[in-house]
């Protein structure tokens, strides 16, 4: 491998390993809030007060481990109507969504 391509490879690795805390751009954040309201809202209620799925308000999520919630969003809950969103959402986006729900953002 030539030196420049080695450097480019290293750079690509660094970009890929950027921590999940790196901010999503505001356009994507707006899309995620729209998804939360309309897609997740079809089961959890447009104002997250619950329906077919349980409520997703800050008070309901306060005691839930965020990692568990992220896994639920990404992989769903087999045997329940909660579908997996992996493929539509990245891990970073699932993380952001869970934090947004915990803050009550967009309500
Ligand atoms: C087709 C209906 C449906 C859709 C759409 C749906 N969910 Fe769910 N969700 C459920 C059900 C039902 C459960 C409860 C599963 C169980 O019994 O463990 C659940 C559980 C959850 C939980 C765990 C809540 C807790 O208190 O443990 C989270 C978090 C969650 N959903 C987030 C989402 C998000 C975010 C979206 C959209 C990206 C979404 N859901 C879309 C039906 C749905």
CSV table of N, CA, C and O and ligand atoms in Angstrom, one decimal:
chain,number,residue,atom,x,y,z
A,1,UNK,N,0.8,-1.2,0.0
A,1,UNK,CA,0.0,0.0,0.0
A,1,UNK,C,0.9,1.3,0.0
A,1,UNK,O,1.8,1.3,0.7
A,2,UNK,N,0.5,2.2,-0.8
A,2,UNK,CA,1.3,3.5,-0.8
A,2,UNK,C,1.0,4.3,0.4
A,2,UNK,O,0.0,4.1,1.1
A,3,UNK,N,2.0,5.2,0.7
A,3,UNK,CA,1.8,5.9,2.0
A,3,UNK,C,0.5,6.7,2.1
A,3,UNK,O,-0.2,6.7,3.1
A,4,UNK,N,0.2,7.4,1.0
A,4,UNK,CA,-1.0,8.2,1.0
A,4,UNK,C,-2.3,7.3,1.2
A,4,UNK,O,-3.2,7.7,2.0
A,5,UNK,N,-2.3,6.2,0.6
A,5,UNK,CA,-3.5,5.4,0.7
A,5,UNK,C,-3.6,4.8,2.1
A,5,UNK,O,-4.7,4.6,2.7
A,6,UNK,N,-2.4,4.5,2.7
A,6,UNK,CA,-2.4,4.1,4.1
A,6,UNK,C,-3.0,5.2,5.0
A,6,UNK,O,-3.8,4.9,5.9
A,7,UNK,N,-2.6,6.4,4.7
A,7,UNK,CA,-3.1,7.5,5.5
A,7,UNK,C,-4.6,7.7,5.4
A,7,UNK,O,-5.3,7.9,6.3
A,8,UNK,N,-5.1,7.5,4.1
A,8,UNK,CA,-6.5,7.6,3.9
A,8,UNK,C,-7.3,6.6,4.6
A,8,UNK,O,-8.3,6.8,5.2
A,9,UNK,N,-6.7,5.4,4.6
A,9,UNK,CA,-7.3,4.2,5.3
A,9,UNK,C,-7.4,4.5,6.8
A,9,UNK,O,-8.5,4.4,7.4
A,10,UNK,N,-6.3,5.1,7.4
A,10,UNK,CA,-6.3,5.4,8.8
A,10,UNK,C,-7.4,6.5,9.1
A,10,UNK,O,-8.2,6.4,10.0
A,11,UNK,N,-7.5,7.4,8.2
A,11,UNK,CA,-8.5,8.5,8.3
A,11,UNK,C,-9.9,7.9,8.3
A,11,UNK,O,-10.8,8.3,9.1
A,12,UNK,N,-10.2,7.0,7.4
A,12,UNK,CA,-11.5,6.4,7.3
A,12,UNK,C,-11.8,5.6,8.5
A,12,UNK,O,-13.0,5.7,9.0
A,13,UNK,N,-10.8,5.0,9.1
A,13,UNK,CA,-11.0,4.2,10.4
A,13,UNK,C,-11.5,5.2,11.5
A,13,UNK,O,-12.4,4.9,12.2
A,14,UNK,N,-10.8,6.3,11.5
A,14,UNK,CA,-11.1,7.3,12.6
A,14,UNK,C,-12.5,7.8,12.4
A,14,UNK,O,-13.2,7.9,13.4
A,15,UNK,N,-12.9,8.1,11.2
A,15,UNK,CA,-14.2,8.6,10.9
A,15,UNK,C,-15.3,7.6,11.4
A,15,UNK,O,-16.2,7.9,12.1
A,16,UNK,N,-15.0,6.3,11.0
A,16,UNK,CA,-15.9,5.2,11.4
A,16,UNK,C,-16.0,5.1,12.9
A,16,UNK,O,-17.1,4.7,13.4
A,17,UNK,N,-14.9,5.3,13.6
A,17,UNK,CA,-14.9,5.1,15.1
A,17,UNK,C,-15.3,6.3,15.9
A,17,UNK,O,-15.2,6.3,17.1
A,18,UNK,N,-15.8,7.4,15.1
A,18,UNK,CA,-16.3,8.6,15.8
A,18,UNK,C,-17.4,8.2,16.9
A,18,UNK,O,-18.3,7.4,16.6
A,19,UNK,N,-17.2,8.6,18.1
A,19,UNK,CA,-18.1,8.2,19.2
A,19,UNK,C,-19.6,8.6,18.9
A,19,UNK,O,-19.8,9.6,18.2
A,20,UNK,N,-20.5,7.8,19.5
A,20,UNK,CA,-21.9,8.1,19.3
A,20,UNK,C,-22.3,9.5,19.7
A,20,UNK,O,-23.4,10.0,19.3
A,21,UNK,N,-21.5,10.1,20.6
A,21,UNK,CA,-21.9,11.4,21.1
A,21,UNK,C,-21.8,12.5,20.0
A,21,UNK,O,-22.3,13.6,20.2
A,22,UNK,N,-21.1,12.2,18.9
A,22,UNK,CA,-21.0,13.2,17.9
A,22,UNK,C,-22.4,13.6,17.4
A,22,UNK,O,-23.2,12.7,17.2
A,23,UNK,N,-22.6,14.9,17.3
A,23,UNK,CA,-23.9,15.4,17.0
A,23,UNK,C,-24.5,15.0,15.6
A,23,UNK,O,-23.7,15.0,14.7
A,24,UNK,N,-25.7,14.7,15.6
A,24,UNK,CA,-26.4,14.5,14.3
A,24,UNK,C,-26.7,15.9,13.8
A,24,UNK,O,-27.0,16.8,14.6
A,25,UNK,N,-26.8,16.1,12.5
A,25,UNK,CA,-27.1,17.4,12.0
A,25,UNK,C,-28.6,17.7,12.2
A,25,UNK,O,-29.4,16.8,12.4
A,26,UNK,N,-28.9,19.0,12.3
A,26,UNK,CA,-30.3,19.4,12.7
A,26,UNK,C,-31.3,18.8,11.7
A,26,UNK,O,-32.5,18.5,12.1
A,27,UNK,N,-31.0,18.7,10.5
A,27,UNK,CA,-32.0,18.2,9.5
A,27,UNK,C,-32.4,16.8,9.8
A,27,UNK,O,-33.5,16.4,9.8
A,28,UNK,N,-31.3,15.9,10.2
A,28,UNK,CA,-31.6,14.6,10.5
A,28,UNK,C,-32.4,14.5,11.9
A,28,UNK,O,-33.3,13.6,12.0
A,29,UNK,N,-32.0,15.4,12.8
A,29,UNK,CA,-32.8,15.4,14.1
A,29,UNK,C,-34.3,15.7,13.8
A,29,UNK,O,-35.1,15.0,14.4
A,30,UNK,N,-34.5,16.6,12.9
A,30,UNK,CA,-35.9,16.9,12.6
A,30,UNK,C,-36.6,15.7,12.0
A,30,UNK,O,-37.8,15.4,12.3
A,31,UNK,N,-35.9,15.0,11.1
A,31,UNK,CA,-36.5,13.8,10.5
A,31,UNK,C,-36.8,12.7,11.6
A,31,UNK,O,-37.8,12.0,11.5
A,32,UNK,N,-35.9,12.6,12.5
A,32,UNK,CA,-36.1,11.6,13.6
A,32,UNK,C,-37.3,11.9,14.5
A,32,UNK,O,-38.0,11.1,14.8
A,33,UNK,N,-37.4,13.2,14.7
A,33,UNK,CA,-38.6,13.6,15.5
A,33,UNK,C,-39.9,13.4,14.8
A,33,UNK,O,-40.9,13.0,15.3
A,34,UNK,N,-39.8,13.6,13.5
A,34,UNK,CA,-41.0,13.3,12.6
A,34,UNK,C,-41.3,11.8,12.6
A,34,UNK,O,-42.5,11.4,12.8
A,35,UNK,N,-40.3,11.0,12.5
A,35,UNK,CA,-40.5,9.5,12.6
A,35,UNK,C,-41.1,9.1,13.9
A,35,UNK,O,-42.0,8.3,14.0
A,36,UNK,N,-40.6,9.7,15.0
A,36,UNK,CA,-41.0,9.4,16.3
A,36,UNK,C,-42.5,9.7,16.5
A,36,UNK,O,-43.3,8.9,17.0
A,37,UNK,N,-42.9,10.9,15.9
A,37,UNK,CA,-44.3,11.3,16.1
A,37,UNK,C,-45.2,10.4,15.2
A,37,UNK,O,-46.2,9.8,15.7
A,38,UNK,N,-44.8,10.2,13.9
A,38,UNK,CA,-45.8,9.5,13.0
A,38,UNK,C,-45.6,8.0,12.9
A,38,UNK,O,-46.6,7.3,12.9
A,39,UNK,N,-44.4,7.5,12.9
A,39,UNK,CA,-44.2,6.0,12.8
A,39,UNK,C,-44.3,5.4,14.2
A,39,UNK,O,-45.1,4.5,14.4
A,40,UNK,N,-43.5,5.8,15.1
A,40,UNK,CA,-43.5,5.3,16.5
A,40,UNK,C,-44.9,5.6,17.1
A,40,UNK,O,-45.5,4.8,17.8
A,41,UNK,N,-45.4,6.8,16.7
A,41,UNK,CA,-46.6,7.3,17.3
A,41,UNK,C,-47.8,6.5,16.9
A,41,UNK,O,-48.8,6.5,17.6
A,42,UNK,N,-47.7,5.7,15.8
A,42,UNK,CA,-48.9,4.9,15.5
A,42,UNK,C,-49.1,3.8,16.5
A,42,UNK,O,-50.3,3.4,16.7
A,43,UNK,N,-48.1,3.4,17.3
A,43,UNK,CA,-48.3,2.5,18.4
A,43,UNK,C,-48.2,3.1,19.7
A,43,UNK,O,-48.9,2.7,20.7
A,44,UNK,N,-47.3,4.1,19.8
A,44,UNK,CA,-47.0,4.7,21.2
A,44,UNK,C,-47.8,5.9,21.4
A,44,UNK,O,-47.6,6.6,22.5
A,45,UNK,N,-48.6,6.4,20.4
A,45,UNK,CA,-49.3,7.6,20.5
A,45,UNK,C,-48.5,8.8,20.0
A,45,UNK,O,-47.3,8.9,20.2
A,46,UNK,N,-49.2,9.7,19.3
A,46,UNK,CA,-48.5,10.8,18.7
A,46,UNK,C,-47.9,11.7,19.7
A,46,UNK,O,-46.9,12.4,19.5
A,47,UNK,N,-48.4,11.7,21.0
A,47,UNK,CA,-47.9,12.5,22.0
A,47,UNK,C,-47.2,11.5,23.1
A,47,UNK,O,-46.9,11.9,24.2
A,48,UNK,N,-46.9,10.3,22.6
A,48,UNK,CA,-46.1,9.3,23.4
A,48,UNK,C,-46.8,8.9,24.7
A,48,UNK,O,-46.2,8.5,25.6
A,49,UNK,N,-48.1,9.1,24.7
A,49,UNK,CA,-48.8,8.7,25.9
A,49,UNK,C,-49.2,7.2,26.0
A,49,UNK,O,-49.9,6.8,26.9
A,50,UNK,N,-48.9,6.5,24.9
A,50,UNK,CA,-49.2,5.1,24.9
A,50,UNK,C,-50.4,4.7,24.0
A,50,UNK,O,-51.2,5.6,23.7
A,51,UNK,N,-50.5,3.5,23.6
A,51,UNK,CA,-51.5,3.0,22.8
A,51,UNK,C,-51.3,1.5,22.8
A,51,UNK,O,-51.3,0.8,23.8
A,52,UNK,N,-51.1,0.9,21.6
A,52,UNK,CA,-50.7,-0.5,21.5
A,52,UNK,C,-49.4,-0.7,22.2
A,52,UNK,O,-49.2,-1.7,22.9
A,53,UNK,N,-48.5,0.2,22.1
A,53,UNK,CA,-47.2,0.2,22.8
A,53,UNK,C,-47.3,1.0,24.1
A,53,UNK,O,-48.2,1.9,24.2
A,54,UNK,N,-46.4,0.8,25.0
A,54,UNK,CA,-46.4,1.6,26.3
A,54,UNK,C,-46.0,3.0,26.1
A,54,UNK,O,-45.5,3.4,25.1
A,55,UNK,N,-46.4,3.9,27.0
A,55,UNK,CA,-46.0,5.3,26.9
A,55,UNK,C,-44.5,5.5,26.9
A,55,UNK,O,-43.8,4.7,27.5
A,56,UNK,N,-44.1,6.5,26.2
A,56,UNK,CA,-42.6,6.8,26.1
A,56,UNK,C,-42.3,8.2,26.6
A,56,UNK,O,-41.5,8.9,26.0
A,57,UNK,N,-42.9,8.6,27.6
A,57,UNK,CA,-42.7,9.9,28.2
A,57,UNK,C,-41.6,9.9,29.2
A,57,UNK,O,-41.2,8.8,29.7
A,58,UNK,N,-40.9,11.0,29.4
A,58,UNK,CA,-39.7,11.1,30.3
A,58,UNK,C,-40.0,10.3,31.6
A,58,UNK,O,-39.1,9.6,32.1
A,59,UNK,N,-41.2,10.5,32.2
A,59,UNK,CA,-41.5,9.9,33.5
A,59,UNK,C,-41.5,8.3,33.4
A,59,UNK,O,-41.1,7.6,34.4
A,60,UNK,N,-41.9,7.8,32.2
A,60,UNK,CA,-41.9,6.4,32.0
A,60,UNK,C,-40.5,5.8,31.8
A,60,UNK,O,-40.3,4.6,32.1
A,61,UNK,N,-39.7,6.6,31.2
A,61,UNK,CA,-38.3,6.1,30.8
A,61,UNK,C,-37.2,6.4,31.8
A,61,UNK,O,-36.1,5.9,31.7
A,62,UNK,N,-37.6,7.2,32.8
A,62,UNK,CA,-36.5,7.7,33.8
A,62,UNK,C,-35.8,6.5,34.4
A,62,UNK,O,-34.5,6.5,34.5
A,63,UNK,N,-36.5,5.4,34.7
A,63,UNK,CA,-35.8,4.3,35.4
A,63,UNK,C,-35.4,3.2,34.5
A,63,UNK,O,-34.8,2.2,34.9
A,64,UNK,N,-35.5,3.4,33.2
A,64,UNK,CA,-35.2,2.3,32.3
A,64,UNK,C,-33.7,2.6,31.8
A,64,UNK,O,-33.3,3.7,31.5
A,65,UNK,N,-32.9,1.5,31.8
A,65,UNK,CA,-31.5,1.6,31.3
A,65,UNK,C,-31.5,2.1,29.8
A,65,UNK,O,-32.1,1.4,29.0
A,66,UNK,N,-30.9,3.2,29.5
A,66,UNK,CA,-30.9,3.7,28.1
A,66,UNK,C,-30.4,2.7,27.1
A,66,UNK,O,-31.0,2.6,26.0
A,67,UNK,N,-29.4,1.9,27.5
A,67,UNK,CA,-28.9,0.9,26.5
A,67,UNK,C,-29.9,-0.1,26.1
A,67,UNK,O,-30.0,-0.6,25.0
A,68,UNK,N,-30.7,-0.5,27.1
A,68,UNK,CA,-31.8,-1.5,26.9
A,68,UNK,C,-32.8,-0.9,25.9
A,68,UNK,O,-33.3,-1.6,25.0
A,69,UNK,N,-33.1,0.4,26.1
A,69,UNK,CA,-34.1,1.1,25.2
A,69,UNK,C,-33.5,1.2,23.8
A,69,UNK,O,-34.3,0.9,22.8
A,70,UNK,N,-32.2,1.4,23.7
A,70,UNK,CA,-31.6,1.5,22.4
A,70,UNK,C,-31.7,0.2,21.7
A,70,UNK,O,-32.0,0.1,20.5
A,71,UNK,N,-31.4,-0.9,22.4
A,71,UNK,CA,-31.5,-2.3,21.8
A,71,UNK,C,-32.9,-2.6,21.4
A,71,UNK,O,-33.1,-3.2,20.4
A,72,UNK,N,-33.9,-2.2,22.2
A,72,UNK,CA,-35.3,-2.4,21.9
A,72,UNK,C,-35.6,-1.7,20.6
A,72,UNK,O,-36.3,-2.3,19.7
A,73,UNK,N,-35.2,-0.4,20.4
A,73,UNK,CA,-35.4,0.3,19.2
A,73,UNK,C,-34.8,-0.4,18.0
A,73,UNK,O,-35.4,-0.6,16.9
A,74,UNK,N,-33.5,-0.8,18.2
A,74,UNK,CA,-32.8,-1.4,17.0
A,74,UNK,C,-33.3,-2.8,16.7
A,74,UNK,O,-33.4,-3.1,15.5
A,75,UNK,N,-33.5,-3.6,17.7
A,75,UNK,CA,-33.8,-5.0,17.4
A,75,UNK,C,-35.3,-5.4,17.7
A,75,UNK,O,-35.6,-6.5,17.4
A,76,UNK,N,-36.1,-4.4,18.1
A,76,UNK,CA,-37.5,-4.8,18.4
A,76,UNK,C,-37.6,-5.7,19.6
A,76,UNK,O,-36.6,-6.0,20.3
A,77,UNK,N,-38.8,-6.1,19.9
A,77,UNK,CA,-39.0,-7.1,21.0
A,77,UNK,C,-39.7,-8.3,20.3
A,77,UNK,O,-40.9,-8.3,20.2
A,78,UNK,N,-38.9,-9.3,20.0
A,78,UNK,CA,-39.5,-10.5,19.4
A,78,UNK,C,-40.7,-11.1,20.2
A,78,UNK,O,-40.7,-11.0,21.4
A,79,UNK,N,-41.7,-11.4,19.5
A,79,UNK,CA,-42.9,-12.0,20.1
A,79,UNK,C,-43.9,-10.9,20.6
A,79,UNK,O,-44.9,-11.2,21.1
A,80,UNK,N,-43.5,-9.6,20.3
A,80,UNK,CA,-44.5,-8.5,20.6
A,80,UNK,C,-44.6,-7.7,19.3
A,80,UNK,O,-43.7,-7.9,18.4
A,81,UNK,N,-45.5,-6.7,19.2
A,81,UNK,CA,-45.6,-5.9,18.0
A,81,UNK,C,-44.4,-5.0,17.8
A,81,UNK,O,-44.3,-4.3,16.7
A,82,UNK,N,-43.6,-4.8,18.8
A,82,UNK,CA,-42.5,-3.8,18.6
A,82,UNK,C,-41.5,-4.3,17.6
A,82,UNK,O,-40.8,-5.3,17.7
A,83,UNK,N,-41.4,-3.6,16.4
A,83,UNK,CA,-40.6,-4.0,15.3
A,83,UNK,C,-39.1,-3.5,15.4
A,83,UNK,O,-38.9,-2.5,16.1
A,84,UNK,N,-38.2,-4.2,14.7
A,84,UNK,CA,-36.8,-3.7,14.7
A,84,UNK,C,-36.7,-2.5,13.7
A,84,UNK,O,-37.3,-2.6,12.7
A,85,UNK,N,-35.8,-1.6,14.1
A,85,UNK,CA,-35.6,-0.4,13.2
A,85,UNK,C,-34.2,-0.4,12.7
A,85,UNK,O,-33.8,0.5,11.9
A,86,UNK,N,-33.4,-1.4,13.0
A,86,UNK,CA,-32.0,-1.5,12.5
A,86,UNK,C,-32.1,-1.5,10.9
A,86,UNK,O,-33.0,-2.2,10.4
A,87,UNK,N,-31.3,-0.8,10.3
A,87,UNK,CA,-31.4,-0.7,8.8
A,87,UNK,C,-32.0,0.6,8.4
A,87,UNK,O,-31.6,1.3,7.5
A,88,UNK,N,-33.0,1.1,9.2
A,88,UNK,CA,-33.6,2.4,9.0
A,88,UNK,C,-32.9,3.4,9.9
A,88,UNK,O,-32.8,4.6,9.6
A,89,UNK,N,-32.5,2.9,11.1
A,89,UNK,CA,-31.8,3.8,12.0
A,89,UNK,C,-30.4,3.3,12.3
A,89,UNK,O,-30.3,2.0,12.5
A,90,UNK,N,-29.4,4.1,12.4
A,90,UNK,CA,-28.1,3.7,12.9
A,90,UNK,C,-28.1,3.6,14.4
A,90,UNK,O,-29.0,4.1,15.0
A,91,UNK,N,-27.0,3.1,15.0
A,91,UNK,CA,-26.9,3.0,16.4
A,91,UNK,C,-26.9,4.4,17.0
A,91,UNK,O,-27.5,4.7,18.0
A,92,UNK,N,-26.2,5.3,16.3
A,92,UNK,CA,-26.1,6.7,16.8
A,92,UNK,C,-27.5,7.3,16.8
A,92,UNK,O,-27.8,8.1,17.7
A,93,UNK,N,-28.3,7.0,15.8
A,93,UNK,CA,-29.6,7.6,15.7
A,93,UNK,C,-30.6,7.0,16.8
A,93,UNK,O,-31.4,7.8,17.4
A,94,UNK,N,-30.4,5.7,17.0
A,94,UNK,CA,-31.2,5.1,18.1
A,94,UNK,C,-30.9,5.7,19.4
A,94,UNK,O,-31.7,6.0,20.3
A,95,UNK,N,-29.6,6.0,19.6
A,95,UNK,CA,-29.1,6.6,20.9
A,95,UNK,C,-29.7,8.0,21.0
A,95,UNK,O,-30.2,8.4,22.0
A,96,UNK,N,-29.7,8.8,19.9
A,96,UNK,CA,-30.2,10.1,19.9
A,96,UNK,C,-31.7,10.1,20.2
A,96,UNK,O,-32.2,10.9,21.0
A,97,UNK,N,-32.4,9.2,19.6
A,97,UNK,CA,-33.9,9.1,19.8
A,97,UNK,C,-34.2,8.8,21.3
A,97,UNK,O,-35.1,9.4,21.8
A,98,UNK,N,-33.5,7.8,21.9
A,98,UNK,CA,-33.7,7.5,23.3
A,98,UNK,C,-33.5,8.7,24.1
A,98,UNK,O,-34.3,9.0,25.0
A,99,UNK,N,-32.4,9.4,23.9
A,99,UNK,CA,-32.1,10.6,24.7
A,99,UNK,C,-33.2,11.7,24.5
A,99,UNK,O,-33.6,12.3,25.4
A,100,UNK,N,-33.7,11.8,23.2
A,100,UNK,CA,-34.7,12.8,22.9
A,100,UNK,C,-36.0,12.4,23.7
A,100,UNK,O,-36.7,13.3,24.2
A,101,UNK,N,-36.4,11.1,23.7
A,101,UNK,CA,-37.6,10.7,24.4
A,101,UNK,C,-37.4,10.9,25.9
A,101,UNK,O,-38.3,11.3,26.6
A,102,UNK,N,-36.2,10.7,26.5
A,102,UNK,CA,-35.9,10.9,27.9
A,102,UNK,C,-36.0,12.4,28.3
A,102,UNK,O,-36.4,12.7,29.4
A,103,UNK,N,-35.7,13.3,27.3
A,103,UNK,CA,-35.8,14.7,27.5
A,103,UNK,C,-37.2,15.2,27.3
A,103,UNK,O,-37.5,16.4,27.6
A,104,UNK,N,-38.0,14.4,26.6
A,104,UNK,CA,-39.4,14.8,26.2
A,104,UNK,C,-39.3,15.8,25.0
A,104,UNK,O,-40.2,16.7,24.9
A,105,UNK,N,-38.3,15.7,24.2
A,105,UNK,CA,-38.1,16.6,23.1
A,105,UNK,C,-39.2,16.4,22.0
A,105,UNK,O,-39.6,15.3,21.8
A,106,UNK,N,-39.7,17.5,21.5
A,106,UNK,CA,-40.6,17.5,20.4
A,106,UNK,C,-42.1,17.3,20.9
A,106,UNK,O,-43.0,17.2,20.0
A,107,UNK,N,-42.3,17.4,22.2
A,107,UNK,CA,-43.7,17.2,22.7
A,107,UNK,C,-44.4,18.6,22.7
A,107,UNK,O,-43.8,19.6,22.9
B,1,LIG,C1,-46.3,-1.8,15.5
B,1,LIG,C2,-46.3,-1.1,16.8
B,1,LIG,C3,-45.1,-0.4,17.3
B,1,LIG,C4,-44.3,0.5,16.6
B,1,LIG,C5,-44.5,1.1,15.2
B,1,LIG,C6,-43.3,0.9,17.5
B,1,LIG,N1,-43.4,0.3,18.7
B,1,LIG,FE1,-42.2,0.5,20.3
B,1,LIG,N2,-43.2,-1.0,21.3
B,1,LIG,C7,-44.4,-1.6,20.8
B,1,LIG,C8,-44.8,-2.5,21.8
B,1,LIG,C9,-46.1,-3.4,21.7
B,1,LIG,C10,-43.9,-2.5,22.9
B,1,LIG,C11,-43.9,-3.3,24.2
B,1,LIG,C12,-43.2,-4.6,23.9
B,1,LIG,C13,-43.2,-5.5,25.1
B,1,LIG,O1,-44.2,-6.0,25.5
B,1,LIG,O2,-42.1,-5.7,25.7
B,1,LIG,C14,-42.9,-1.5,22.5
B,1,LIG,C15,-41.8,-1.1,23.3
B,1,LIG,C16,-41.0,-0.1,23.1
B,1,LIG,C17,-40.0,0.4,24.0
B,1,LIG,C18,-39.7,-0.1,25.4
B,1,LIG,C19,-40.5,0.6,26.3
B,1,LIG,C20,-40.4,0.2,27.7
B,1,LIG,O3,-41.1,0.8,28.6
B,1,LIG,O4,-39.7,-0.8,28.0
B,1,LIG,C21,-39.4,1.5,23.4
B,1,LIG,C22,-38.3,2.3,23.9
B,1,LIG,C23,-40.0,1.6,22.1
B,1,LIG,N3,-41.0,0.7,21.9
B,1,LIG,C24,-39.6,2.6,21.2
B,1,LIG,C25,-40.2,2.7,19.9
B,1,LIG,C26,-39.7,3.7,18.9
B,1,LIG,C27,-38.6,4.7,19.2
B,1,LIG,C28,-40.4,3.4,17.8
B,1,LIG,C29,-40.2,4.1,16.5
B,1,LIG,C30,-38.9,4.1,15.9
B,1,LIG,C31,-41.4,2.4,18.1
B,1,LIG,N4,-41.2,2.0,19.4
B,1,LIG,C32,-42.3,1.9,17.2
B,1,LIG,C33,-45.0,-1.3,19.6
B,1,LIG,C34,-44.5,-0.5,18.6
